[in-house]
């Protein structure tokens, strides 16, 4: 426990037989539960975790094993809560098919969940989140199974959640003084591009290291999300931020060290991920715009954004017309040119105003 609150660590693992044991051994003692989600590994990852479990035989304290809330009794006033609880009970079928290995998951410290088919790192984290939500864990962190996250920094990641009630805490490698020297340049460049796009899509304009997976989340935030809808692969951290923003969750970044060359093997194609996640963020932006600023609570920035898209779209069509006239030697129409300039200037003014209002509205969520 940490400050009287239960803490769990979700460890997504895919072909991590060389690294997973070191990760498990170095997780701090204040962690009550370690939830390893084996994403259908083709190596001996499962065997390594099972051997560690057999060797340690660790059980959690009674307070940490309490699990779900006290008995729930439906009344005429808590029907909404009854619906939510029913969804929680039935939603497991929407996750990647899996099996919990433990015979006594209610008391074992290390929990092993095997995916029955490969789902991706996001799906593995979502499954771990689901287990922690069902067992009422107050703070759930994520540490990759490849050893790239320093266990000594886990407390600084979890403390804002358990002590200050922050909903989501992310590590930030880019503000560490060694970032430019340690992080491979192609990854630094890709991270910068995706971070910029994620700011716009998520509404968390002050977040800077969007791609790190070293995070901690509160139980309240887990309950606010449909975990099975989290993006299943490498775009998970970006999609997660959008979903948290729609749910009005607070966020904080804390400085962590960039860790590389510790025996990890990258499974990510940087160029492919940038294009895939960029398209994901484009869709997420419009989803956030409509759900948060129209359906949940109308905000003028919804109109400004859509006015900007409309005016810039028409300006784009006019630019094609002007370019065609230029290529065919025809004289430009003064009125067409004037309309193009007017719509272009107006469109950029609309979009900049909308972004500014978006920043102001979401600044309250960054703690």
XYZ file of C-alpha atoms in Angstrom:
367
model
C 0.000 0.000 0.000
C 0.975 3.610 -0.478
C -0.448 6.144 1.989
C -3.162 3.652 2.893
C -4.249 3.115 -0.719
C -3.959 -0.093 -2.707
C -1.588 -0.015 -5.660
C -1.321 -2.381 -8.611
C 1.052 -2.535 -11.564
C -0.118 -3.826 -14.927
C 2.722 -5.396 -16.918
C 1.864 -5.994 -20.592
C 4.226 -8.624 -21.986
C 4.814 -9.997 -25.451
C 7.877 -12.180 -26.023
C 9.699 -10.746 -22.989
C 11.331 -13.925 -21.625
C 14.686 -12.156 -21.220
C 13.381 -9.074 -19.400
C 10.198 -9.954 -17.540
C 11.863 -11.598 -14.540
C 13.990 -8.538 -13.817
C 10.887 -6.348 -14.035
C 8.983 -8.504 -11.544
C 11.890 -8.703 -9.094
C 12.415 -4.936 -8.977
C 8.812 -3.807 -8.485
C 8.709 -2.012 -5.093
C 7.235 -3.633 -2.003
C 4.453 -1.054 -1.645
C 2.791 -2.541 -4.747
C -0.048 -4.840 -3.646
C -0.809 -6.496 -6.982
C 1.282 -7.219 -10.078
C -0.958 -8.056 -13.035
C 1.033 -9.601 -15.885
C -0.915 -9.796 -19.138
C 0.810 -12.232 -21.471
C -0.267 -11.232 -24.981
C -0.041 -14.693 -26.538
C 3.766 -14.694 -26.437
C 5.541 -17.189 -28.657
C 8.530 -17.556 -26.330
C 8.724 -18.732 -22.699
C 7.351 -15.531 -21.130
C 4.504 -17.445 -19.493
C 6.847 -20.100 -18.100
C 9.152 -17.466 -16.610
C 6.241 -15.722 -14.865
C 4.814 -19.009 -13.601
C 8.198 -20.007 -12.175
C 8.456 -16.680 -10.379
C 4.966 -17.109 -8.936
C 5.748 -20.643 -7.724
C 8.979 -19.453 -6.143
C 7.565 -16.478 -4.275
C 4.086 -17.661 -3.150
C 3.261 -14.104 -2.140
C -0.165 -13.259 -0.773
C -1.617 -9.808 -0.258
C -2.862 -8.441 3.022
C -6.543 -8.735 3.808
C -7.102 -5.010 3.311
C -5.587 -5.169 -0.150
C -7.636 -8.219 -1.082
C -10.968 -6.690 -0.183
C -12.011 -6.553 -3.841
C -15.380 -5.129 -4.749
C -17.374 -2.743 -2.631
C -19.655 -3.889 0.121
C -22.851 -5.693 -0.832
C -24.971 -3.592 -3.194
C -28.722 -3.354 -2.733
C -30.792 -1.891 -5.540
C -33.281 0.810 -4.581
C -35.495 3.179 -6.534
C -32.780 5.826 -6.209
C -29.706 3.935 -7.405
C -30.940 2.353 -10.621
C -28.194 4.147 -12.579
C -25.557 2.548 -10.334
C -27.224 -0.839 -10.814
C -26.949 -0.429 -14.595
C -23.257 0.448 -14.314
C -22.573 -2.582 -12.130
C -24.341 -4.861 -14.597
C -22.217 -3.455 -17.420
C -19.071 -4.091 -15.365
C -20.114 -7.705 -14.845
C -20.864 -8.360 -18.509
C -18.242 -6.276 -20.314
C -15.454 -8.880 -20.147
C -16.795 -10.462 -23.333
C -15.809 -7.334 -25.249
C -12.123 -7.691 -24.334
C -9.577 -9.888 -26.088
C -10.368 -13.482 -24.993
C -8.235 -14.338 -21.973
C -7.819 -16.680 -19.014
C -6.654 -15.931 -15.473
C -4.058 -18.523 -14.506
C -4.236 -18.036 -10.726
C -6.316 -20.424 -8.649
C -6.546 -17.772 -5.880
C -6.560 -14.381 -7.620
C -8.244 -12.780 -4.622
C -5.105 -13.217 -2.483
C -2.153 -13.768 -4.843
C 0.174 -10.817 -5.290
C 1.246 -11.759 -8.826
C -1.636 -12.318 -11.216
C -1.036 -13.894 -14.628
C -3.599 -13.343 -17.367
C -3.026 -15.115 -20.678
C -4.530 -13.690 -23.834
C -5.875 -16.521 -25.960
C -5.113 -14.508 -29.086
C -2.743 -11.617 -29.714
C -4.496 -8.337 -29.023
C -1.735 -5.731 -28.914
C -0.178 -3.714 -26.132
C -3.258 -1.517 -25.712
C -5.527 -4.543 -25.384
C -3.174 -6.025 -22.776
C -3.216 -2.852 -20.694
C -6.996 -2.601 -21.000
C -7.374 -6.188 -19.735
C -5.096 -5.430 -16.803
C -7.104 -2.277 -16.074
C -10.299 -4.339 -16.115
C -8.926 -6.750 -13.510
C -7.792 -3.894 -11.271
C -11.130 -2.106 -11.584
C -13.026 -5.276 -10.676
C -10.838 -5.738 -7.582
C -11.192 -2.128 -6.479
C -7.523 -1.100 -6.744
C -7.139 2.566 -5.809
C -4.159 3.294 -8.070
C -3.119 1.261 -11.099
C 0.250 1.863 -12.767
C 1.619 0.466 -16.006
C 5.184 -0.787 -16.432
C 6.278 -2.410 -19.681
C 7.654 -5.930 -19.567
C 10.830 -4.949 -21.420
C 12.542 -3.252 -18.478
C 12.546 0.278 -19.923
C 10.894 1.806 -16.860
C 12.887 2.506 -13.717
C 11.087 0.935 -10.707
C 12.586 3.565 -8.386
C 10.401 6.164 -10.123
C 7.154 4.272 -9.564
C 6.354 6.026 -6.290
C 6.635 9.466 -7.908
C 4.220 8.267 -10.595
C 1.675 6.882 -8.121
C 1.897 9.463 -5.329
C -0.146 12.223 -7.066
C -2.965 9.704 -7.569
C -3.106 8.414 -3.991
C -2.194 11.650 -2.187
C -3.793 14.377 -4.307
C -6.582 12.638 -6.183
C -5.115 13.222 -9.655
C -6.890 10.975 -12.147
C -4.008 10.214 -14.517
C -0.263 10.678 -14.156
C 2.182 10.305 -17.036
C 5.938 10.130 -16.950
C 7.699 12.740 -19.070
C 11.085 11.803 -20.524
C 11.432 14.876 -22.714
C 11.988 17.295 -19.831
C 14.877 15.239 -18.460
C 18.179 16.923 -19.235
C 19.523 13.793 -20.946
C 16.554 13.377 -23.319
C 18.212 14.699 -26.479
C 21.336 12.633 -25.832
C 19.743 9.328 -24.790
C 16.539 8.996 -26.841
C 17.213 7.755 -30.402
C 16.728 10.690 -32.793
C 14.099 8.962 -34.940
C 12.055 8.216 -31.814
C 12.522 11.760 -30.520
C 11.305 13.139 -33.848
C 8.340 10.752 -34.024
C 7.419 11.480 -30.409
C 7.464 15.224 -31.108
C 5.128 14.895 -34.096
C 2.662 12.649 -32.281
C 2.784 14.821 -29.153
C 1.859 17.892 -31.188
C -1.059 16.092 -32.840
C -2.168 14.609 -29.513
C -2.357 18.061 -27.926
C -4.879 19.108 -30.561
C -6.829 15.852 -30.538
C -6.974 15.302 -26.769
C -7.387 18.836 -25.440
C -4.513 18.337 -22.989
C -2.513 21.159 -24.529
C 0.207 21.148 -21.865
C 1.119 17.462 -22.148
C 4.423 16.953 -23.954
C 5.536 13.292 -23.807
C 2.434 11.550 -25.074
C 4.105 8.280 -26.046
C 5.476 7.145 -22.717
C 3.648 4.190 -21.205
C 4.824 4.798 -17.632
C 1.540 5.920 -16.100
C -0.770 5.659 -13.107
C -4.545 5.980 -13.076
C -7.136 6.307 -10.332
C -10.006 3.906 -9.728
C -12.465 6.735 -10.420
C -10.914 7.293 -13.855
C -11.018 3.567 -14.657
C -14.723 3.544 -13.812
C -15.301 6.565 -16.057
C -13.946 4.806 -19.167
C -15.170 2.004 -21.371
C -11.942 0.084 -21.083
C -12.703 -2.394 -23.858
C -12.829 0.507 -26.334
C -9.237 1.576 -25.668
C -7.207 1.411 -28.885
C -5.589 -2.052 -28.829
C -2.146 -1.304 -30.272
C 0.594 1.331 -30.170
C -1.796 4.284 -30.406
C -3.172 3.378 -26.983
C -1.491 6.260 -25.022
C -2.889 8.814 -27.469
C -6.388 7.352 -27.549
C -6.324 7.085 -23.766
C -5.719 10.820 -23.399
C -8.694 11.634 -25.638
C -10.979 9.344 -23.653
C -9.774 10.802 -20.347
C -10.387 14.339 -21.575
C -13.933 13.497 -22.661
C -14.476 12.154 -19.124
C -13.078 15.404 -17.596
C -10.206 13.582 -15.873
C -7.342 15.566 -14.354
C -3.788 14.953 -15.540
C -0.230 15.560 -14.399
C 3.188 14.822 -15.897
C 6.198 13.991 -13.739
C 9.810 13.855 -14.847
C 11.272 10.416 -15.489
C 14.519 9.199 -17.006
C 14.631 7.946 -20.594
C 15.862 4.331 -20.446
C 17.288 2.557 -23.479
C 19.774 -0.217 -24.242
C 18.847 -2.393 -21.269
C 18.295 -5.490 -23.378
C 14.881 -4.507 -24.741
C 13.898 -5.348 -28.306
C 11.725 -2.791 -30.067
C 8.673 -4.243 -31.812
C 7.512 -0.910 -33.230
C 7.874 0.372 -36.788
C 8.243 4.121 -36.205
C 7.203 5.252 -39.686
C 4.171 2.985 -39.773
C 3.110 3.997 -36.274
C 3.276 7.729 -37.060
C 0.846 7.428 -39.973
C -1.461 4.986 -38.179
C -1.628 7.009 -34.970
C -1.997 10.294 -36.884
C -5.131 8.951 -38.565
C -6.373 7.655 -35.201
C -5.880 11.109 -33.663
C -7.770 12.767 -36.511
C -10.787 10.567 -35.788
C -10.405 11.051 -32.039
C -10.382 14.831 -32.419
C -13.795 14.899 -34.086
C -15.127 12.385 -31.577
C -14.015 14.601 -28.687
C -15.398 17.704 -30.381
C -18.877 16.270 -30.850
C -19.194 14.319 -27.587
C -17.640 16.800 -25.194
C -18.615 20.135 -26.725
C -22.004 19.335 -28.203
C -23.678 16.337 -26.602
C -22.260 16.580 -23.066
C -22.057 20.338 -22.665
C -22.400 22.782 -25.561
C -19.474 25.150 -26.000
C -19.008 27.955 -28.605
C -15.711 26.430 -29.722
C -17.777 23.668 -31.362
C -19.202 26.281 -33.734
C -15.840 27.948 -34.272
C -14.107 24.711 -35.187
C -16.850 23.743 -37.625
C -16.961 27.227 -39.157
C -13.213 27.006 -39.708
C -13.546 23.616 -41.409
C -16.306 24.927 -43.660
C -14.598 28.170 -44.682
C -11.186 26.531 -45.183
C -12.835 23.746 -47.185
C -14.465 26.227 -49.567
C -11.202 28.187 -49.734
C -9.447 24.960 -50.689
C -11.875 24.399 -53.563
C -11.364 27.978 -54.748
C -7.592 27.474 -54.635
C -8.015 24.536 -57.035
C -10.016 26.792 -59.352
C -7.380 29.527 -59.216
C -4.574 27.032 -59.804
C -6.408 25.636 -62.825
C -6.855 29.146 -64.249
C -3.160 29.831 -63.735
C -2.117 26.603 -65.492
C -4.440 27.215 -68.476
C -3.428 30.867 -68.873
C -6.844 32.251 -67.987
C -7.132 35.527 -66.090
C -8.104 35.261 -62.456
C -11.539 36.568 -61.562
C -11.230 39.421 -59.081
C -14.277 38.258 -57.143
C -13.073 34.672 -56.922
C -9.668 35.840 -55.712
C -11.268 38.183 -53.177
C -13.538 35.435 -51.878
C -10.567 33.074 -51.588
C -8.578 35.577 -49.522
C -11.572 36.413 -47.319
C -12.426 32.763 -46.608
C -8.797 31.824 -45.954
C -8.260 34.617 -43.435
C -11.616 33.971 -41.773
C -10.982 30.224 -41.594
C -7.613 30.643 -39.880
C -9.102 33.166 -37.459
C -11.900 30.755 -36.586
C -9.560 27.815 -36.000
C -7.079 29.832 -33.934
C -9.923 31.207 -31.791
C -11.308 27.703 -31.309
C -7.898 26.375 -30.274
C -7.451 29.210 -27.802
C -10.850 28.526 -26.238
C -9.993 24.805 -26.137
C -6.780 25.600 -24.245
C -8.588 27.788 -21.728
C -11.362 25.267 -21.144
C -8.988 22.329 -20.581
C -6.353 24.126 -18.535
C -8.348 23.270 -15.392
C -7.711 19.560 -16.030
C -3.930 19.875 -15.969
C -2.795 19.810 -12.341
